[in-house]
Short mmCIF file of C-alpha atoms in Angstrom, two decimals:
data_model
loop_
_atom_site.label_atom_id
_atom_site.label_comp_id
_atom_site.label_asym_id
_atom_site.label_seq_id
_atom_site.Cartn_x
_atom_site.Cartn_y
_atom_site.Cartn_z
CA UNK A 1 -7.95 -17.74 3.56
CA UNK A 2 -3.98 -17.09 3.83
CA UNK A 3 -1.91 -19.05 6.51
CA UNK A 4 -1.88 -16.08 9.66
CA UNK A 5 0.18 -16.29 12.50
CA UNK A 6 -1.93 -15.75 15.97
CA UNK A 7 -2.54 -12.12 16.55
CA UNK A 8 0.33 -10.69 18.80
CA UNK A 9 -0.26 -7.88 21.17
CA UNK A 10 2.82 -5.25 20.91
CA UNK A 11 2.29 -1.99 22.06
CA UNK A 12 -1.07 -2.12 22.46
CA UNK A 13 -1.17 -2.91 18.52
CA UNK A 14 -2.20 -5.90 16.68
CA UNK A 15 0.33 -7.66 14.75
CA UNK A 16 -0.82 -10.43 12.10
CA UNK A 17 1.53 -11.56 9.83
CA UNK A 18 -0.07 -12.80 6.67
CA UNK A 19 1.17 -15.70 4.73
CA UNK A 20 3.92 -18.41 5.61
CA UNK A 21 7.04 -16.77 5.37
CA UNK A 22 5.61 -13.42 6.85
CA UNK A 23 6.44 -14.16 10.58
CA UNK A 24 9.98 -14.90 10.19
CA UNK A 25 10.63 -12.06 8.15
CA UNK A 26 8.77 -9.72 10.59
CA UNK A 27 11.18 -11.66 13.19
CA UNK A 28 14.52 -10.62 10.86
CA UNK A 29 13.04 -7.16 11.06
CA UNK A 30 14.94 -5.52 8.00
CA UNK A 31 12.47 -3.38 6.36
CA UNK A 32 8.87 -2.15 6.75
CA UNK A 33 6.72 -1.06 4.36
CA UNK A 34 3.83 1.47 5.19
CA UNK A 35 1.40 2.19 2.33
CA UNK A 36 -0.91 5.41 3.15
CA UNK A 37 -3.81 7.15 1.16
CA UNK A 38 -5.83 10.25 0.92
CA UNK A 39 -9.20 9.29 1.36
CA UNK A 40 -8.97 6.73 4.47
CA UNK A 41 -9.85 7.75 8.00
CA UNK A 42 -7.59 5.66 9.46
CA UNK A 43 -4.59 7.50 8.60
CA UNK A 44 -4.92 9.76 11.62
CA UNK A 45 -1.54 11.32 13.02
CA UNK A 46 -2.23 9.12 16.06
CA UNK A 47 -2.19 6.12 14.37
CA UNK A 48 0.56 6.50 11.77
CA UNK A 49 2.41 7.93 15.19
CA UNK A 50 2.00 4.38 16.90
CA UNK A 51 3.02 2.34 13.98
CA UNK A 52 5.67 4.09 13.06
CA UNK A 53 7.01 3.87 16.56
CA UNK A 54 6.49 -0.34 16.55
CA UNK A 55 8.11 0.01 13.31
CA UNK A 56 11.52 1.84 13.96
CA UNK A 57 11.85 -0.01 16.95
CA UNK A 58 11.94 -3.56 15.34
CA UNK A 59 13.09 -2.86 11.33
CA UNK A 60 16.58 -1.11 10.23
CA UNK A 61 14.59 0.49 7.58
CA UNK A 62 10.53 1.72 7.17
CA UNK A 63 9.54 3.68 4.10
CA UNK A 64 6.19 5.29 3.97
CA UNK A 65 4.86 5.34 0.41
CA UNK A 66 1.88 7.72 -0.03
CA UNK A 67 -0.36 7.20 -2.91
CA UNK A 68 -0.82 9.97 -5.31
CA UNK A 69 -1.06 8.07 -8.52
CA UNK A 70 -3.96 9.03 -10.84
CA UNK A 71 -5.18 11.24 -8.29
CA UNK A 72 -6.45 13.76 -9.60
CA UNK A 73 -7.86 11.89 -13.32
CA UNK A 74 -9.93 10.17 -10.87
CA UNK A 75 -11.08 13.76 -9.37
CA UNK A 76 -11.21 14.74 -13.11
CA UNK A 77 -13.15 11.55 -14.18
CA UNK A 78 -16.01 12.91 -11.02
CA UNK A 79 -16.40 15.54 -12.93
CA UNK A 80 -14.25 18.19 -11.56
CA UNK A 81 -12.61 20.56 -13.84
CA UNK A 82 -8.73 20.24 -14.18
CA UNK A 83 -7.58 23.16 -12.66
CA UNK A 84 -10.23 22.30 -9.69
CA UNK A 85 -8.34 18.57 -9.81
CA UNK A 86 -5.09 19.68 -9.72
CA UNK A 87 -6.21 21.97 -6.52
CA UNK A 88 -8.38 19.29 -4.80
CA UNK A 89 -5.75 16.88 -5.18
CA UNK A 90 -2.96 19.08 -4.36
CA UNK A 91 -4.80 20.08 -0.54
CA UNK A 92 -5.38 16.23 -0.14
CA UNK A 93 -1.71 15.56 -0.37
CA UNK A 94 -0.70 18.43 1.76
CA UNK A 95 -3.45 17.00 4.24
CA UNK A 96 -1.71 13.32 3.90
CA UNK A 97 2.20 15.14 4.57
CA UNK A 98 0.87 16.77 7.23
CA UNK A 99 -0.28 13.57 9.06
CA UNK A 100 2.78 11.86 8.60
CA UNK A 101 5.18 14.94 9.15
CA UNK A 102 2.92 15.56 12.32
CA UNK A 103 3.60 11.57 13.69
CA UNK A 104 6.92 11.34 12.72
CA UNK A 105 7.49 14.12 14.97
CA UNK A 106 5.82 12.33 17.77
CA UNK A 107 8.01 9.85 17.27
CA UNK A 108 10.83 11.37 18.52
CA UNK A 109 14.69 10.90 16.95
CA UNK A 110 14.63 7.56 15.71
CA UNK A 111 12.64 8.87 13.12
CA UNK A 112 15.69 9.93 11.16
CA UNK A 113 15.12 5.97 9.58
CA UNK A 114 11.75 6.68 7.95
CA UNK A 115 11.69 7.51 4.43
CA UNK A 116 8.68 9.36 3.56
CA UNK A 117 7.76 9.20 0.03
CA UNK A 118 4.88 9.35 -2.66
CA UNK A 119 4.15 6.95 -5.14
CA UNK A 120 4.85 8.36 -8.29
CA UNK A 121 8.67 9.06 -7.24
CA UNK A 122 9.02 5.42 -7.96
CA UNK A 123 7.19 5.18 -11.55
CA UNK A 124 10.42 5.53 -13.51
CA UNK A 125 12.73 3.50 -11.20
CA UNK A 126 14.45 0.29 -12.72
CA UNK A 127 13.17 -1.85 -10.05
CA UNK A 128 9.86 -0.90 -9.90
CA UNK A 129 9.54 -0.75 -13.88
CA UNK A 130 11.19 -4.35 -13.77
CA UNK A 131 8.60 -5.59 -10.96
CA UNK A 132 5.41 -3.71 -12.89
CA UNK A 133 6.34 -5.25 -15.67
CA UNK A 134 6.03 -8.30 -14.02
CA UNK A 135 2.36 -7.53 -13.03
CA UNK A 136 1.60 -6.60 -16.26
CA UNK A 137 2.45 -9.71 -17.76
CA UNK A 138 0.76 -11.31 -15.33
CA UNK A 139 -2.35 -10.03 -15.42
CA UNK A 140 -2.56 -10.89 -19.21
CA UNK A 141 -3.31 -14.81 -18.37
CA UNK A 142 -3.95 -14.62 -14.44
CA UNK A 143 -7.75 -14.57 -14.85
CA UNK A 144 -7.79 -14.61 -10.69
CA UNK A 145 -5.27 -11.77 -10.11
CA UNK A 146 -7.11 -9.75 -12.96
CA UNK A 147 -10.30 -10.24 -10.85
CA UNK A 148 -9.19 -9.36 -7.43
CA UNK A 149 -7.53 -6.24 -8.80
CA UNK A 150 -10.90 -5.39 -10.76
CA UNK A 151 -12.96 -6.00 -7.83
CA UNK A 152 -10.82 -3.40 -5.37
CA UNK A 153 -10.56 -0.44 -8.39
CA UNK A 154 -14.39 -1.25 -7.82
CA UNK A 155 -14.97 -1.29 -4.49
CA UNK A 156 -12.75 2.09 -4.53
CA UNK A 157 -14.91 3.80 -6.88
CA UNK A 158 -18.15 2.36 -5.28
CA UNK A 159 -17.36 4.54 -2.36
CA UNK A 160 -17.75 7.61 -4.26
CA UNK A 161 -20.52 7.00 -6.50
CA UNK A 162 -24.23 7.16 -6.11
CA UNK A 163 -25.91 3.96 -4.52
CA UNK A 164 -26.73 1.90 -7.50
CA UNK A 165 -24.28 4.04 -10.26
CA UNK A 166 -22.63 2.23 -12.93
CA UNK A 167 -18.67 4.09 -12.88
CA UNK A 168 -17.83 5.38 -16.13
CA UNK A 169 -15.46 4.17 -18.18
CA UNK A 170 -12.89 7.27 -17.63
CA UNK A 171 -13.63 6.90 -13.57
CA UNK A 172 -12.71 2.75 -14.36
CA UNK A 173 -9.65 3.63 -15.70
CA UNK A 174 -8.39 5.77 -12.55
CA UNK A 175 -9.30 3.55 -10.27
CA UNK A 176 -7.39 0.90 -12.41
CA UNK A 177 -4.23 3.30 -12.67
CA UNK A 178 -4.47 3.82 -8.99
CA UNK A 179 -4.34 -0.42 -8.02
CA UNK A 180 -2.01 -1.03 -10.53
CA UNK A 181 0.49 1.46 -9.11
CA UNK A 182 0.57 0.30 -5.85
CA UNK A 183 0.54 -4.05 -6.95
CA UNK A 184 4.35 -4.28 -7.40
CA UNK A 185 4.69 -3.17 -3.77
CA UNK A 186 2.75 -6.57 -2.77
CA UNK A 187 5.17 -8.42 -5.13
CA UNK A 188 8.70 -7.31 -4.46
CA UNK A 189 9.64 -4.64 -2.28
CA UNK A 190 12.93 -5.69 -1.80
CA UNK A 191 13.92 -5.77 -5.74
CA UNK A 192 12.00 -1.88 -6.31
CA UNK A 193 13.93 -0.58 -2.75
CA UNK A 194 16.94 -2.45 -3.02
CA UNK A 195 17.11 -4.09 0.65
CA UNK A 196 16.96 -7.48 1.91
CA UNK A 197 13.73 -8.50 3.06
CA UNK A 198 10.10 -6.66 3.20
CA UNK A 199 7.29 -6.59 5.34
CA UNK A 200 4.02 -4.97 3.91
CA UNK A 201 2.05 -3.59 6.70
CA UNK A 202 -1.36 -2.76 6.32
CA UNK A 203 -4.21 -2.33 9.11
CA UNK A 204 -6.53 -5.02 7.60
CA UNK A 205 -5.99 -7.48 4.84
CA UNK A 206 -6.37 -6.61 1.34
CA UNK A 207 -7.57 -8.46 -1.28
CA UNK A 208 -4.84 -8.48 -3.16
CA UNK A 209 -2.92 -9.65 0.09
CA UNK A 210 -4.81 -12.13 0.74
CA UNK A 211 -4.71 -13.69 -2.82
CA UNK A 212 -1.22 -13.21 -3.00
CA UNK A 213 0.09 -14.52 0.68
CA UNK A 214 -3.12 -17.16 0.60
CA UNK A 215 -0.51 -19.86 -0.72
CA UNK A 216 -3.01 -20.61 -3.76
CA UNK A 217 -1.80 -23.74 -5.13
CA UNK A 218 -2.44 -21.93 -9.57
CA UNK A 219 -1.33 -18.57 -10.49
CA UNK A 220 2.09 -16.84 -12.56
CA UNK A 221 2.70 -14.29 -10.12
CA UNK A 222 3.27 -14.72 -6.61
CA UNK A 223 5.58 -12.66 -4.30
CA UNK A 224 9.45 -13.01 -3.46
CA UNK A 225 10.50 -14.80 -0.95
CA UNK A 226 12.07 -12.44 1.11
CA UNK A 227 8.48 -10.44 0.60
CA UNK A 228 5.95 -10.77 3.49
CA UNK A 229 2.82 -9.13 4.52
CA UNK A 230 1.58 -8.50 7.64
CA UNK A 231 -1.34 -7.10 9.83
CA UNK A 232 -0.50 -3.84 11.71
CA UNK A 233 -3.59 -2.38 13.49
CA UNK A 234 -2.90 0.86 15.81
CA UNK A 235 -5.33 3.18 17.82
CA UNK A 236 -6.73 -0.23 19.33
CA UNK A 237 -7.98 1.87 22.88
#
């Protein structure tokens, strides 16, 4: 298990910072990074509404990054048709924006400092295409990393198959596409958003965060310094 800080109580939300250099850099409070998808009931407006508040009232800067990478090939690769795909996933996103629009306004004026983005704005960046290919290298030789990011394009796809379905080899290849996308984000925010320090914050802890921040002692890639990781659990009443 990664190093954790004691749970904090802030605003009736828990705060966990993951990994040892997590804490301090939720304590220098420059940026906060919100990842958010479109299949997981826990993005309600309420929630991203109290988060988002804890957030711009601690960090300079908080992006939200919503995930629409190989959305809708993994619609596809279930078998709907593309032009049904391309609708399904478009009403999804829409449904996502809408949350976030919808919280942000709760908010209030402060806000203004929330970036809103989705994923695939980033895909031909320089730092994110410098950080991916990081990964990429990485998951050549890092037989653990290349496990822990098999596992969760499984555990995503197990959710949508039948009990006991094998996932076919296109629906594999989504789910792959869809982790992959999102991994530099775990590795160097700072370098793909060009600020000084990152916190990831997630309501639970990932695999992928925990074998990152989990201080394992092998491994080629591990996150930068000024990247942390960090426990931020809303709607707790």
């Amino acid at each position: 298990m990664p190093h954790s800080e004691p749970a904090l109580i802030d605003n009736d939300l828990d705060i966990v910072p993951v990994g040892m250099r997590s804490g301090d850099l939720l304590r220098r409070g420059d940026h906060a990074l919100f990842g958010v998808s479109t299949g997981n009931s826990y993005f309600t407006r309420r929630c991203l509404a109290e988060v988002m508040a804890w957030a711009v009232d601690r960090f300079e800067v908080v992006d939200v990054v919503h995930a629409d990478v190989a959305l809708e090939a993994m619609l596809e690769a279930f078998g709907y048709e593309r032009p049904a795909a391309r609708r399904s996933a478009a009403k999804q996103l829409r449904g996502v924006r809408r949350r976030i629009k919808g919280a942000l306004e709760d908010v209030g004026p402060d806000a203004g400092r929330v970036r809103v983005r989705p994923l695939s704005d980033f895909l031909d960046q320089p730092g994110y295409r410098e950080v991916r290919a990081q990964v990429r290298t990485a998951l050549q030789t890092d037989m653990e990393l290349r496990s822990v990011r098999d596992a969760m394009a499984h555990q995503f796809l197990a959710k949508r198959l039948a009990p006991g379905a094998l996932p076919l080899p296109a629906q594999t290849e989504a789910a792959l596409d869809y982790v992959n996308a999102e991994l530099p984000f775990f590795v160097d925010t700072p370098h793909i958003l060009g600020v000084d320090s990152s916190v990831h914050c997630y309501h639970t802890v990932l695999a992928l965060g925990r074998l990152l921040f989990g201080e394992r002692p092998t491994g080629l890639l591990r996150p930068a310094d000024t990247q942390g990781y960090a426990i931020v659990a809303a709607c707790l009443a």
